[in-house]
């Protein structure tokens, strides 16, 4: 673990507290995965959500995933028990005010996130990094909600399923301080991830490249190039994708894919980013993928 305090990696001599605990705001799929990954890496986690049922679902997911890791002999029962004890589930953000780091993983609505960032600024110490797991909302825009704390705001973009996926895309806003970027990379690495920085443009790198590819798969289906099963098998077997793009769209959520395309379209201003009509139609019909048991496929 090292000393509780260490010199600022930016080399400006400021003393910073070592990250012993992180607050994860939002207990959905991503927030639940981030809290679990932290706990499995020896970091205490406050899992924060105003919805206690969501917290119960996250707790059940944590128990199931840890039990699976023990069963697969990836960790001992004692390590799994220790990880379980590291997670504290709270419905009130103020109960997590001792956290040394905060990651917001709430719903992808800019106004909701801005209000959360204002609450986070008030709840946590002045040296606490205020990170967001947003998939496409501008970091600079979110940072504008917290005044001079904007230098502590950064994107920490995890991928689903968080315990399995190796990447954290680190996104610097216009005001993000250099040392905040360095500390974010260091924390992601402590969580067993490879951290790669990118700049704050719509979709960053991952969704700027992934989502138009998924959107194009909907066009291929709509244009009758092939049926979904064939499109997915072609991309799996021919391009070595673990999941075909349409299966992946169901996994991510068709509404999420649609909304990210709309962000790319609005922010980058090109027609090529407009969501495919068939994708829009499925979303309108409520066929959102795995979470509604029907999307491109039925589950
Ligand atoms: N949580 C924890 N562990 C999980 C998990 C989860 N939700 N889902 C799967 N795993 C584990 C399983 O336990 C299994 O480990 P084990 O069998 O050794 O115990 C291992 O992962 C492999 O799982 P499966 O055998 O069930 O199935 P697969 O081999 O098909 O792998 C997958 C599943 C890891 C999801 C794989 O299909 C994959 O990598 N798919 C692509 C996922 C992807 O692209 N994610 C990024 C989405 S984009 C994103 O998140 C960004 C956002 O901004 C949109």
Coordinates of C-alpha atoms and ligand atoms in Angstrom, one line a residue:
X1 CA 0.0 0.0 0.0
X2 CA 2.9 2.5 0.7
X3 CA 2.8 5.7 2.7
X4 CA -0.5 7.3 3.5
X5 CA 0.7 10.5 1.9
X6 CA 2.9 10.9 -1.2
X7 CA 4.3 13.7 -3.4
X8 CA 2.1 14.9 -6.2
X9 CA 3.1 13.1 -9.4
X10 CA 3.1 16.5 -11.2
X11 CA 6.2 17.3 -9.1
X12 CA 4.9 20.6 -7.7
X13 CA 5.6 19.5 -4.1
X14 CA 2.0 19.4 -2.9
X15 CA 1.3 16.5 -0.5
X16 CA -1.7 14.3 -1.4
X17 CA -3.6 11.7 0.5
X18 CA -3.2 8.2 -0.8
X19 CA -6.5 6.8 -2.1
X20 CA -7.7 4.3 0.5
X21 CA -11.4 4.6 -0.3
X22 CA -13.5 5.6 -3.3
X23 CA -17.1 6.7 -3.5
X24 CA -19.0 5.3 -6.5
X25 CA -22.1 7.3 -7.1
X26 CA -24.7 5.1 -8.9
X27 CA -25.2 1.3 -8.3
X28 CA -26.2 0.3 -11.8
X29 CA -24.3 -2.1 -14.0
X30 CA -21.3 0.2 -14.3
X31 CA -21.2 1.6 -10.8
X32 CA -21.7 -1.8 -9.3
X33 CA -18.8 -3.1 -11.4
X34 CA -16.5 -0.2 -10.5
X35 CA -17.1 -0.6 -6.7
X36 CA -16.5 -4.4 -6.9
X37 CA -13.3 -3.9 -8.9
X38 CA -12.0 -1.4 -6.4
X39 CA -12.8 -3.8 -3.5
X40 CA -11.1 -6.7 -5.2
X41 CA -8.0 -4.5 -5.6
X42 CA -7.8 -3.7 -1.9
X43 CA -9.5 -0.3 -2.0
X44 CA -12.5 0.4 0.2
X45 CA -15.6 1.4 -1.7
X46 CA -18.7 3.3 -0.8
X47 CA -21.5 2.3 -3.1
X48 CA -23.9 5.2 -3.2
X49 CA -27.4 5.2 -4.7
X50 CA -30.6 6.9 -3.6
X51 CA -32.5 3.8 -4.6
X52 CA -32.0 1.0 -2.0
X53 CA -33.4 -1.6 -4.4
X54 CA -30.6 -0.7 -6.8
X55 CA -28.1 -1.1 -3.9
X56 CA -29.5 -4.6 -3.2
X57 CA -29.1 -5.6 -6.8
X58 CA -25.5 -4.4 -6.8
X59 CA -24.9 -6.3 -3.5
X60 CA -26.3 -9.5 -5.1
X61 CA -24.1 -9.0 -8.2
X62 CA -21.0 -8.5 -5.9
X63 CA -21.8 -11.7 -4.0
X64 CA -22.4 -13.7 -7.1
X65 CA -19.2 -12.5 -8.9
X66 CA -17.0 -13.1 -5.8
X67 CA -18.5 -16.6 -5.3
X68 CA -17.7 -17.3 -9.0
X69 CA -14.1 -16.1 -8.6
X70 CA -13.7 -18.5 -5.6
X71 CA -15.3 -21.4 -7.4
X72 CA -12.9 -20.7 -10.4
X73 CA -10.0 -20.6 -7.9
X74 CA -9.1 -17.0 -9.0
X75 CA -9.2 -15.9 -5.3
X76 CA -9.4 -17.5 -1.9
X77 CA -12.6 -17.4 0.2
X78 CA -10.7 -15.2 2.7
X79 CA -9.9 -12.7 -0.1
X80 CA -13.5 -12.7 -1.2
X81 CA -14.7 -12.1 2.3
X82 CA -12.2 -9.3 2.7
X83 CA -13.5 -7.7 -0.6
X84 CA -17.1 -8.0 0.6
X85 CA -16.2 -6.2 3.8
X86 CA -14.6 -3.4 1.9
X87 CA -17.9 -2.3 0.3
X88 CA -20.3 -0.1 2.3
X89 CA -23.7 0.5 0.7
X90 CA -25.2 3.9 1.4
X91 CA -28.3 5.8 0.2
X92 CA -27.0 9.2 1.4
X93 CA -23.9 10.7 -0.2
X94 CA -23.0 12.4 3.0
X95 CA -22.4 9.0 4.6
X96 CA -19.5 8.6 2.1
X97 CA -17.8 12.0 2.9
X98 CA -14.6 10.2 4.1
X99 CA -13.9 9.0 0.6
X100 CA -10.5 10.0 -1.0
X101 CA -11.9 9.7 -4.5
X102 CA -15.3 10.0 -6.2
X103 CA -16.5 8.4 -9.4
X104 CA -19.9 9.2 -10.7
X105 CA -21.7 6.5 -12.7
X106 CA -25.3 7.6 -12.7
X107 CA -27.7 7.9 -15.7
X108 CA -26.5 9.6 -18.8
X109 CA -28.4 12.9 -18.4
X110 CA -26.3 16.0 -18.4
X111 CA -28.5 17.9 -15.9
X112 CA -28.7 14.9 -13.5
X113 CA -24.9 14.6 -13.6
X114 CA -24.3 18.3 -13.1
X115 CA -26.5 18.3 -10.0
X116 CA -24.6 15.3 -8.7
X117 CA -21.2 17.0 -9.4
X118 CA -22.4 20.0 -7.3
X119 CA -23.4 17.6 -4.5
X120 CA -20.1 15.7 -4.8
X121 CA -18.1 18.9 -4.5
X122 CA -20.0 19.8 -1.3
X123 CA -19.7 16.3 0.1
X124 CA -16.0 15.5 -0.3
X125 CA -12.8 17.1 0.7
X126 CA -11.2 19.7 -1.5
X127 CA -8.4 17.4 -2.7
X128 CA -10.8 14.7 -3.8
X129 CA -10.8 14.0 -7.6
X130 CA -14.3 14.1 -9.0
X131 CA -14.4 11.5 -11.8
X132 CA -17.2 10.5 -14.1
X133 CA -17.8 7.3 -16.0
X134 CA -19.8 9.0 -18.7
X135 CA -19.7 7.3 -22.1
X136 CA -20.1 10.5 -24.1
X137 CA -21.1 13.6 -22.2
X138 CA -18.4 16.3 -22.3
X139 CA -16.1 16.4 -19.3
X140 CA -15.6 20.1 -19.8
X141 CA -19.4 20.7 -19.7
X142 CA -19.8 18.7 -16.5
X143 CA -16.8 20.5 -15.0
X144 CA -18.6 23.8 -15.7
X145 CA -21.1 22.9 -12.9
X146 CA -18.5 23.0 -10.1
X147 CA -16.7 26.4 -10.6
X148 CA -13.0 26.3 -9.5
X149 CA -13.2 22.6 -8.7
X150 CA -13.2 22.0 -12.5
X151 CA -9.5 21.2 -12.4
X152 CA -10.4 18.1 -10.3
X153 CA -13.0 16.8 -12.8
X154 CA -11.9 14.0 -15.2
X155 CA -13.4 11.2 -17.2
X156 CA -12.7 7.7 -15.9
X157 CA -14.5 5.5 -18.6
X158 CA -14.8 1.9 -17.6
X159 CA -16.2 -0.8 -19.9
X160 CA -18.8 -3.5 -19.3
X161 CA -18.3 -5.9 -17.6
X162 CA -16.0 -3.8 -15.5
X163 CA -14.3 -6.7 -13.6
X164 CA -13.4 -8.3 -17.0
X165 CA -12.6 -5.5 -19.4
X166 CA -9.0 -4.3 -19.2
X167 CA -9.3 -0.6 -20.3
X168 CA -10.0 2.6 -18.5
X169 CA -10.2 5.5 -21.0
X170 CA -9.0 8.6 -19.1
X171 CA -10.5 11.8 -20.5
X172 CA -9.1 15.2 -19.7
X173 CA -11.5 18.2 -19.7
X174 CA -10.2 21.6 -20.7
X175 CA -9.5 22.5 -17.1
X176 CA -8.4 19.1 -15.8
X177 CA -5.1 19.5 -13.9
X178 CA -2.1 17.5 -15.1
X179 CA -1.6 15.8 -11.7
X180 CA -5.3 14.8 -11.7
X181 CA -4.7 12.9 -14.9
X182 CA -1.6 11.3 -13.5
X183 CA -3.4 10.3 -10.3
X184 CA -6.3 8.9 -12.3
X185 CA -4.0 6.7 -14.4
X186 CA -2.3 5.5 -11.2
X187 CA -5.6 4.6 -9.6
X188 CA -6.9 2.8 -12.7
X189 CA -3.6 0.8 -12.7
X190 CA -4.1 -0.1 -9.0
X191 CA -7.5 -1.4 -10.0
X192 CA -5.7 -3.8 -12.4
X193 CA -6.6 -1.8 -15.6
X194 CA -4.6 -0.3 -18.4
X195 CA -5.3 3.4 -18.5
X196 CA -5.1 5.3 -21.8
X197 CA -5.7 9.1 -22.0
X198 CA -7.8 10.7 -24.6
X199 CA -9.1 14.3 -25.2
X200 CA -12.6 15.6 -24.6
X201 CA -14.3 15.2 -27.9
X202 CA -17.7 13.6 -28.3
X203 CA -17.6 9.9 -27.8
X204 CA -13.9 10.2 -26.9
X205 CA -12.0 7.4 -28.8
X206 CA -13.9 4.3 -27.8
X207 CA -17.5 5.3 -28.6
X208 CA -16.4 7.5 -31.6
X209 CA -15.2 4.3 -33.2
X210 CA -17.4 1.6 -31.7
X211 CA -20.8 3.3 -32.1
X212 CA -20.7 4.1 -35.8
X213 CA -19.6 0.5 -36.4
X214 CA -22.6 -0.8 -34.5
X215 CA -24.8 1.7 -36.3
X216 CA -23.5 0.5 -39.6
X217 CA -24.4 -3.1 -38.6
X218 CA -28.0 -1.9 -38.2
X219 CA -27.8 -0.4 -41.7
X220 CA -26.5 -3.7 -43.0
X221 CA -29.4 -5.5 -41.4
X222 CA -32.0 -2.9 -42.6
X223 CA -30.6 -3.0 -46.1
X224 CA -31.0 -6.8 -46.2
X225 CA -27.2 -7.4 -46.6
X226 CA -27.7 -10.3 -44.1
X227 CA -29.7 -11.3 -41.1
X228 CA -28.5 -10.4 -37.6
X229 CA -27.1 -13.8 -36.8
X230 CA -25.0 -13.8 -40.0
X231 CA -23.8 -10.2 -39.5
X232 CA -22.7 -11.2 -36.0
X233 CA -21.0 -14.4 -37.0
X234 CA -19.2 -12.7 -39.9
X235 CA -17.7 -10.2 -37.5
X236 CA -17.0 -12.8 -34.8
X237 CA -15.3 -15.3 -37.1
X238 CA -13.8 -12.9 -39.6
X239 CA -12.7 -10.0 -37.3
X240 CA -12.2 -11.9 -34.0
X241 CA -14.8 -9.9 -32.1
X242 CA -15.9 -11.6 -28.9
X243 CA -19.5 -10.6 -29.7
X244 CA -20.9 -9.5 -33.0
X245 CA -21.9 -5.8 -33.2
X246 CA -25.7 -6.5 -33.0
X247 CA -25.3 -8.8 -30.0
X248 CA -23.0 -6.2 -28.4
X249 CA -25.7 -3.5 -29.1
X250 CA -28.2 -5.6 -27.1
X251 CA -25.6 -6.0 -24.3
X252 CA -24.9 -2.3 -24.1
X253 CA -28.5 -1.3 -24.5
X254 CA -30.0 0.0 -27.8
X255 CA -31.2 3.2 -26.1
X256 CA -27.6 3.8 -24.9
X257 CA -26.2 3.2 -28.5
X258 CA -28.9 5.5 -29.9
X259 CA -28.2 8.3 -27.4
X260 CA -24.5 8.1 -28.0
X261 CA -25.0 8.4 -31.8
X262 CA -27.2 11.5 -31.1
X263 CA -24.4 13.0 -29.1
X264 CA -21.9 12.3 -31.9
X265 CA -24.4 13.8 -34.4
X266 CA -25.1 16.9 -32.4
X267 CA -21.5 17.6 -31.3
X268 CA -19.6 16.6 -34.5
X269 CA -22.3 17.9 -36.8
X270 CA -22.2 15.3 -39.5
X271 CA -25.1 13.3 -41.0
X272 CA -23.0 10.1 -40.9
X273 CA -23.5 9.9 -37.1
X274 CA -27.3 10.0 -37.3
X275 CA -28.7 6.8 -35.8
X276 CA -30.0 4.2 -38.3
X277 CA -33.8 4.3 -38.7
X278 CA -34.1 0.6 -37.7
X279 CA -32.2 1.3 -34.4
X280 CA -34.5 4.2 -33.7
X281 CA -37.5 2.1 -34.4
X282 CA -36.5 -0.7 -32.0
X283 CA -35.8 1.9 -29.3
X284 CA -39.2 3.4 -29.9
X285 CA -40.8 0.0 -29.6
X286 CA -39.1 -0.5 -26.2
X287 CA -36.8 -3.3 -27.5
X288 CA -33.7 -2.1 -25.7
X289 CA -31.7 -5.3 -25.6
X290 CA -30.8 -7.6 -22.7
X291 CA -32.4 -5.4 -20.1
X292 CA -35.9 -5.6 -21.6
X293 CA -35.3 -9.2 -22.7
X294 CA -35.8 -8.2 -26.3
X295 CA -33.7 -6.1 -28.7
X296 CA -32.2 -7.3 -31.9
X297 CA -32.6 -10.8 -30.4
X298 CA -35.1 -12.3 -27.9
X299 CA -33.7 -13.5 -24.5
Ligands
LIG1 N1 -19.2 -9.5 -14.2 C1 -18.1 -10.2 -13.8 N2 -17.6 -11.2 -14.6 C2 -18.2 -11.5 -15.7 C3 -19.3 -10.9 -16.2 C4 -19.8 -9.8 -15.4 N3 -20.9 -9.1 -15.7 N4 -19.7 -11.4 -17.4 C5 -18.8 -12.4 -17.7 N5 -17.9 -12.4 -16.7 C6 -16.8 -13.4 -16.6 C7 -17.4 -14.7 -16.5 O1 -17.5 -15.1 -15.1 C8 -16.4 -15.6 -17.2 O2 -15.4 -16.0 -16.3 P1 -15.2 -17.5 -15.9 O3 -16.1 -18.3 -16.8 O4 -13.8 -17.8 -16.1 O5 -15.6 -17.5 -14.5 C9 -15.7 -14.7 -18.2 O6 -16.1 -13.3 -17.8 C10 -16.2 -15.0 -19.6 O7 -17.6 -15.0 -19.5 P2 -18.5 -16.1 -20.3 O8 -17.8 -17.4 -20.3 O9 -19.9 -16.0 -19.7 O10 -18.7 -15.5 -21.7 P3 -17.7 -15.0 -22.8 O11 -16.5 -15.7 -22.9 O12 -18.5 -14.8 -24.0 O13 -17.3 -13.5 -22.3 C11 -17.8 -11.2 -22.3 C12 -18.3 -12.6 -22.0 C13 -16.6 -10.9 -21.4 C14 -18.9 -10.2 -22.0 C15 -17.3 -11.2 -23.8 O14 -18.3 -11.7 -24.6 C16 -16.9 -9.8 -24.3 O15 -15.8 -9.4 -24.0 N6 -17.8 -9.1 -25.0 C17 -17.5 -7.8 -25.4 C18 -17.8 -6.8 -24.3 C19 -17.5 -5.4 -24.8 O16 -17.2 -5.1 -25.9 N7 -17.7 -4.5 -23.8 C20 -17.6 -3.1 -24.0 C21 -18.9 -2.5 -24.3 S1 -18.8 -0.8 -24.6 C22 -18.8 -0.1 -23.1 O17 -18.9 -0.7 -22.1 C23 -18.6 1.4 -23.2 C24 -19.9 2.2 -22.9 O18 -19.6 3.5 -22.9 C25 -20.9 1.9 -24.0

